[in-house]
Tab-separated table of C-alpha atoms and ligand atoms in Angstrom:
chain	number	residue	atom	x	y	z
S	1	MET	CA	8.229	150.238	124.892
S	2	LYS	CA	9.441	147.027	123.036
S	3	ILE	CA	10.808	144.442	125.143
S	4	ARG	CA	13.379	142.080	122.859
S	5	VAL	CA	15.425	139.547	125.022
S	6	PHE	CA	18.654	138.096	122.990
S	7	GLU	CA	20.316	134.894	124.262
S	8	THR	CA	23.567	136.752	123.178
S	9	MET	CA	24.989	140.156	122.832
S	10	HIS	CA	25.918	139.274	119.571
S	11	ASP	CA	22.833	138.493	118.499
S	12	ALA	CA	21.504	142.144	120.066
S	13	GLY	CA	24.148	143.209	118.559
S	14	LEU	CA	23.062	142.045	114.954
S	15	TYR	CA	19.281	143.163	115.374
S	16	THR	CA	20.297	146.507	116.731
S	17	ALA	CA	23.093	146.959	113.869
S	18	THR	CA	20.052	145.797	111.051
S	19	CYS	CA	17.973	148.523	112.536
S	20	LEU	CA	20.406	151.013	112.143
S	21	GLU	CA	21.718	149.891	108.992
S	22	GLN	CA	18.223	150.034	107.588
S	23	VAL	CA	17.837	153.678	108.777
S	24	LEU	CA	21.199	154.369	106.589
S	25	GLN	CA	19.665	152.435	103.673
S	26	TYR	CA	16.349	154.222	103.373
S	27	GLN	CA	16.365	157.792	105.546
S	28	PRO	CA	17.818	160.440	102.978
S	29	ASN	CA	20.703	162.250	104.875
S	30	PRO	CA	20.452	159.530	107.797
S	31	VAL	CA	21.034	161.439	111.563
S	32	LEU	CA	22.592	158.440	114.384
S	33	GLY	CA	22.611	159.407	117.648
S	34	LEU	CA	25.168	157.322	118.961
S	35	ALA	CA	26.679	155.913	122.455
S	36	THR	CA	30.031	154.479	124.090
S	37	GLY	CA	30.519	151.508	126.715
S	38	GLY	CA	30.549	148.105	126.942
S	39	SER	CA	27.090	147.784	125.990
S	40	VAL	CA	27.433	149.217	122.351
S	41	VAL	CA	30.744	147.224	121.301
S	42	PRO	CA	28.497	144.442	120.126
S	43	LEU	CA	26.537	146.405	117.692
S	44	TYR	CA	29.527	148.511	116.592
S	45	GLU	CA	31.047	145.195	115.524
S	46	GLN	CA	27.885	143.984	113.738
S	47	LEU	CA	27.365	147.367	111.703
S	48	VAL	CA	30.835	147.816	110.592
S	49	ARG	CA	30.377	144.033	109.274
S	50	LEU	CA	26.829	144.783	107.913
S	51	THR	CA	28.127	148.535	105.900
S	52	ASP	CA	31.281	147.097	105.115
S	53	ASP	CA	31.061	148.227	101.843
S	54	GLY	CA	30.884	151.718	103.188
S	55	SER	CA	28.399	153.791	100.781
S	56	GLU	CA	25.699	153.488	103.370
S	57	TRP	CA	27.676	156.042	105.439
S	58	ALA	CA	28.285	158.634	102.395
S	59	GLY	CA	25.512	161.012	103.317
S	60	ALA	CA	25.076	159.907	107.534
S	61	THR	CA	25.591	162.455	110.240
S	62	THR	CA	26.768	160.594	113.858
S	63	ILE	CA	25.780	162.765	116.996
S	64	ASN	CA	27.515	161.224	120.322
S	65	LEU	CA	26.055	161.946	123.597
S	66	ASP	CA	28.852	162.702	125.796
S	67	GLU	CA	32.564	163.014	126.434
S	68	TYR	CA	34.612	162.815	129.320
S	69	ILE	CA	35.892	166.450	130.611
S	70	GLY	CA	39.528	166.928	130.499
S	71	LEU	CA	41.093	163.913	128.616
S	72	ALA	CA	42.841	164.930	125.128
S	73	PRO	CA	40.845	163.121	121.911
S	74	SER	CA	43.799	161.347	121.793
S	75	HIS	CA	43.336	159.250	125.308
S	76	PRO	CA	43.151	155.811	125.023
S	77	GLN	CA	39.606	156.276	127.348
S	78	SER	CA	38.277	159.484	125.744
S	79	TYR	CA	34.965	158.628	123.727
S	80	ARG	CA	36.259	160.126	120.481
S	81	ARG	CA	39.131	157.378	120.761
S	82	PHE	CA	36.410	154.678	121.242
S	83	MET	CA	34.203	155.456	118.523
S	84	ASP	CA	37.596	155.566	116.009
S	85	HIS	CA	38.671	152.450	117.555
S	86	HIS	CA	35.294	150.606	117.520
S	87	LEU	CA	33.590	151.928	114.670
S	88	PHE	CA	34.616	154.842	112.311
S	89	ASN	CA	38.137	153.822	111.497
S	90	LYS	CA	37.193	150.683	110.001
S	91	LEU	CA	34.556	152.295	107.628
S	92	HIS	CA	35.753	152.411	104.641
S	93	ASP	CA	33.689	155.774	104.078
S	94	LYS	CA	33.853	158.043	107.039
S	95	PRO	CA	29.768	159.622	108.017
S	96	HIS	CA	30.117	163.252	106.306
S	97	HIS	CA	29.488	164.937	109.512
S	98	ILE	CA	30.634	163.186	113.148
S	99	TYR	CA	30.434	164.979	116.459
S	100	ILE	CA	31.238	164.027	119.756
S	101	PRO	CA	31.127	167.142	122.663
S	102	ASN	CA	34.662	168.563	123.260
S	103	GLY	CA	35.457	168.173	126.458
S	104	ASN	CA	38.775	169.897	126.198
S	105	ALA	CA	37.231	173.058	125.120
S	106	LEU	CA	38.218	176.438	126.997
S	107	ASP	CA	34.542	177.688	127.176
S	108	LEU	CA	32.529	174.404	128.065
S	109	ALA	CA	28.794	176.642	128.031
S	110	ALA	CA	29.545	177.717	124.603
S	111	GLU	CA	30.571	174.012	123.630
S	112	CYS	CA	27.097	173.352	125.295
S	113	GLU	CA	25.233	175.048	123.040
S	114	LYS	CA	27.221	174.840	120.165
S	115	TYR	CA	26.745	171.028	120.274
S	116	ASP	CA	22.342	171.889	121.475
S	117	GLN	CA	22.496	174.486	117.674
S	118	ILE	CA	24.152	171.146	116.374
S	119	ILE	CA	21.319	169.006	117.595
S	120	ARG	CA	18.509	171.297	115.910
S	121	ASN	CA	20.427	171.505	113.106
S	122	HIS	CA	20.166	167.349	112.558
S	123	PRO	CA	17.034	166.259	113.734
S	124	ILE	CA	18.014	162.281	115.006
S	125	ASP	CA	16.506	159.415	113.768
S	126	ILE	CA	17.536	156.734	115.764
S	127	GLN	CA	19.300	157.357	118.800
S	128	ILE	CA	21.258	154.496	120.675
S	129	LEU	CA	21.612	154.263	124.422
S	130	GLY	CA	23.399	152.162	127.156
S	131	ILE	CA	22.115	152.685	130.747
S	132	GLY	CA	24.173	153.027	133.769
S	133	VAL	CA	23.656	151.075	136.918
S	134	ASN	CA	21.960	153.871	138.736
S	135	GLY	CA	19.791	154.669	135.709
S	136	HIS	CA	21.566	157.295	133.898
S	137	ILE	CA	21.137	157.657	130.130
S	138	GLY	CA	23.785	159.656	128.214
S	139	PHE	CA	25.460	161.331	131.517
S	140	ASN	CA	22.197	162.313	132.445
S	141	GLU	CA	22.694	161.422	136.394
S	142	PRO	CA	19.973	160.626	139.264
S	143	ASP	CA	19.367	163.618	140.538
S	144	SER	CA	15.544	166.152	141.759
S	145	LEU	CA	16.066	167.522	138.276
S	146	LEU	CA	16.866	166.518	135.062
S	147	GLN	CA	18.032	169.010	132.566
S	148	SER	CA	16.851	169.651	128.928
S	149	ARG	CA	19.949	171.066	127.398
S	150	THR	CA	23.396	169.878	126.732
S	151	HIS	CA	25.613	170.431	129.728
S	152	VAL	CA	28.042	169.783	132.320
S	153	VAL	CA	27.876	167.231	134.919
S	154	LYS	CA	29.575	166.217	137.936
S	155	LEU	CA	29.534	161.830	137.616
S	156	ARG	CA	28.127	159.982	140.401
S	157	GLU	CA	30.264	158.206	142.570
S	158	GLU	CA	28.828	154.566	141.234
S	159	THR	CA	29.551	156.088	137.783
S	160	ILE	CA	33.273	156.244	138.409
S	161	GLU	CA	33.231	152.892	140.108
S	162	SER	CA	31.329	151.590	137.249
S	163	ASN	CA	33.592	152.877	134.051
S	164	ALA	CA	36.366	152.800	136.535
S	165	ARG	CA	37.232	149.366	134.364
S	166	PHE	CA	38.524	151.097	131.693
S	167	PHE	CA	41.052	152.747	133.630
S	168	ALA	CA	44.283	151.711	135.581
S	169	SER	CA	42.301	153.076	139.169
S	170	SER	CA	38.873	154.754	139.727
S	171	ASP	CA	40.959	157.884	140.678
S	172	GLU	CA	41.767	158.485	136.990
S	173	VAL	CA	38.370	158.152	136.240
S	174	PRO	CA	36.876	162.114	135.166
S	175	ARG	CA	34.653	163.382	137.393
S	176	LYS	CA	33.157	165.772	135.126
S	177	ALA	CA	31.466	165.300	131.875
S	178	ILE	CA	29.457	167.164	129.033
S	179	THR	CA	26.391	165.370	128.232
S	180	VAL	CA	22.819	166.137	125.843
S	181	GLY	CA	20.063	166.377	127.913
S	182	VAL	CA	16.731	164.523	127.887
S	183	GLN	CA	15.496	166.910	125.506
S	184	ALA	CA	17.889	165.484	122.863
S	185	ILE	CA	17.038	161.893	123.623
S	186	LEU	CA	13.517	162.198	124.006
S	187	GLN	CA	13.374	164.199	120.311
S	188	ALA	CA	14.942	161.236	118.726
S	189	LYS	CA	12.533	160.167	116.717
S	190	ARG	CA	13.239	156.206	117.277
S	191	ILE	CA	15.593	155.198	120.603
S	192	ILE	CA	16.922	151.586	120.926
S	193	LEU	CA	18.176	151.166	124.496
S	194	LEU	CA	21.117	148.109	125.139
S	195	ALA	CA	21.667	146.357	128.473
S	196	PHE	CA	23.524	142.924	129.537
S	197	GLY	CA	24.483	141.098	132.390
S	198	GLU	CA	23.014	141.027	136.219
S	199	ALA	CA	23.934	143.859	136.984
S	200	LYS	CA	21.714	146.035	135.235
S	201	ALA	CA	18.855	143.597	136.021
S	202	ASP	CA	17.590	146.011	138.820
S	203	ILE	CA	17.610	149.012	136.833
S	204	ILE	CA	15.929	147.554	133.585
S	205	ALA	CA	13.179	146.481	135.651
S	206	ARG	CA	12.484	150.158	137.568
S	207	THR	CA	12.639	151.628	134.343
S	208	ILE	CA	10.390	150.008	132.268
S	209	ALA	CA	7.745	149.121	135.230
S	210	GLY	CA	8.610	151.570	137.574
S	211	GLU	CA	7.457	155.166	137.622
S	212	VAL	CA	8.715	157.942	135.538
S	213	ARG	CA	11.533	159.432	138.300
S	214	THR	CA	14.483	161.968	137.791
S	215	ASP	CA	16.266	159.751	140.218
S	216	ILE	CA	16.102	157.171	137.434
S	217	PRO	CA	16.769	159.305	134.427
S	218	ALA	CA	16.277	155.970	132.202
S	219	SER	CA	12.350	156.007	133.492
S	220	MET	CA	11.676	159.474	131.318
S	221	LEU	CA	11.872	156.730	127.813
S	222	GLN	CA	8.685	155.181	129.332
S	223	LEU	CA	7.390	159.098	127.513
S	224	HIS	CA	8.389	158.538	124.164
S	225	ALA	CA	6.516	156.789	121.434
S	226	ASP	CA	9.087	154.456	119.648
S	227	VAL	CA	11.623	152.869	122.212
S	228	THR	CA	12.773	149.447	122.178
S	229	ILE	CA	14.899	148.139	124.967
S	230	VAL	CA	17.300	145.209	123.757
S	231	LEU	CA	18.485	142.815	126.673
S	232	ASP	CA	19.944	139.575	127.154
S	233	ALA	CA	18.425	136.895	129.685
S	234	ALA	CA	20.476	137.802	132.243
S	235	SER	CA	19.382	141.767	132.395
S	236	ALA	CA	15.879	140.753	131.952
S	237	LYS	CA	15.881	138.865	134.723
S	238	ARG	CA	13.719	141.081	136.955
S	239	LEU	CA	10.461	141.287	134.207
S	240	SER	CA	7.856	139.266	134.679
S	241	LYS	CA	6.888	137.997	132.081
S	242	ARG	CA	3.614	139.823	130.540
P	1	F6R	C1	28.110	156.509	127.072
P	1	F6R	C2	26.968	156.706	127.694
P	1	F6R	C3	26.200	155.767	129.448
P	1	F6R	C4	26.608	154.445	128.712
P	1	F6R	C5	26.629	153.932	130.203
P	1	F6R	C6	26.583	152.091	130.251
P	1	F6R	O1	28.140	157.604	125.974
P	1	F6R	O2	26.065	157.006	127.134
P	1	F6R	O3	25.311	156.072	129.300
P	1	F6R	O4	25.658	153.794	128.005
P	1	F6R	O5	27.371	154.275	131.454
P	1	F6R	O6	28.002	151.536	129.597
P	1	F6R	P1	28.020	150.346	129.478
P	1	F6R	O7	27.560	150.103	128.323
P	1	F6R	O8	29.953	150.478	129.999
P	1	F6R	O9	27.830	149.626	130.837
């Protein structure tokens, strides 16, 4: 794993946006795996700036990791709205294909299967991840086993509490989500995970330097050959200098 520690989230966002921009520039029909949440906001700000002539996006496909179940795409806290607001609506040319799981699908099992087929048809060149305080990636929550495929997940209490900051209260946070499984994440050619702030310091140390365990889903990234962990000083605080 490569570890990059930046002074500010802005610098970290710029570094990561540059990595994505290179893929968009040089890879024919690039496929970007994208995440939502506070950690990726500076990345999308910089990516919009770096790709403002728009041409880079013309042949691109984006595949998001997850979506809440039960929120309409137009709901202010749906991940569809997040992506439109922070990225897609700000681009001159939209990506050729934009995929985000449909958390309102009547048949959720069919939606999960359909999403896996989309990922099989579009192997991911670069996957962006955040990390939950409990070590989740996508919404693969800590458990005694992890699902390899796209699935419906019951969100853990700590995830609901942590995401309550985006809602009026924790009661409004959906209890379930659709998430891609660990297979889709680990099959991406390259992975960049972003984490900022002291609240992530503990889980980052356990992800990078601890055992590979299903109750720390992000520790699975130790098994991938090309992972970069992008941090600030606060989230890197519990890593040894080596
Ligand atoms: C969201 C996602 C989640 C978040 C994680 C961190 O698409 O996949 O794994 O990346 O919950 O969220 P923030 O960045 O808000 O702390």
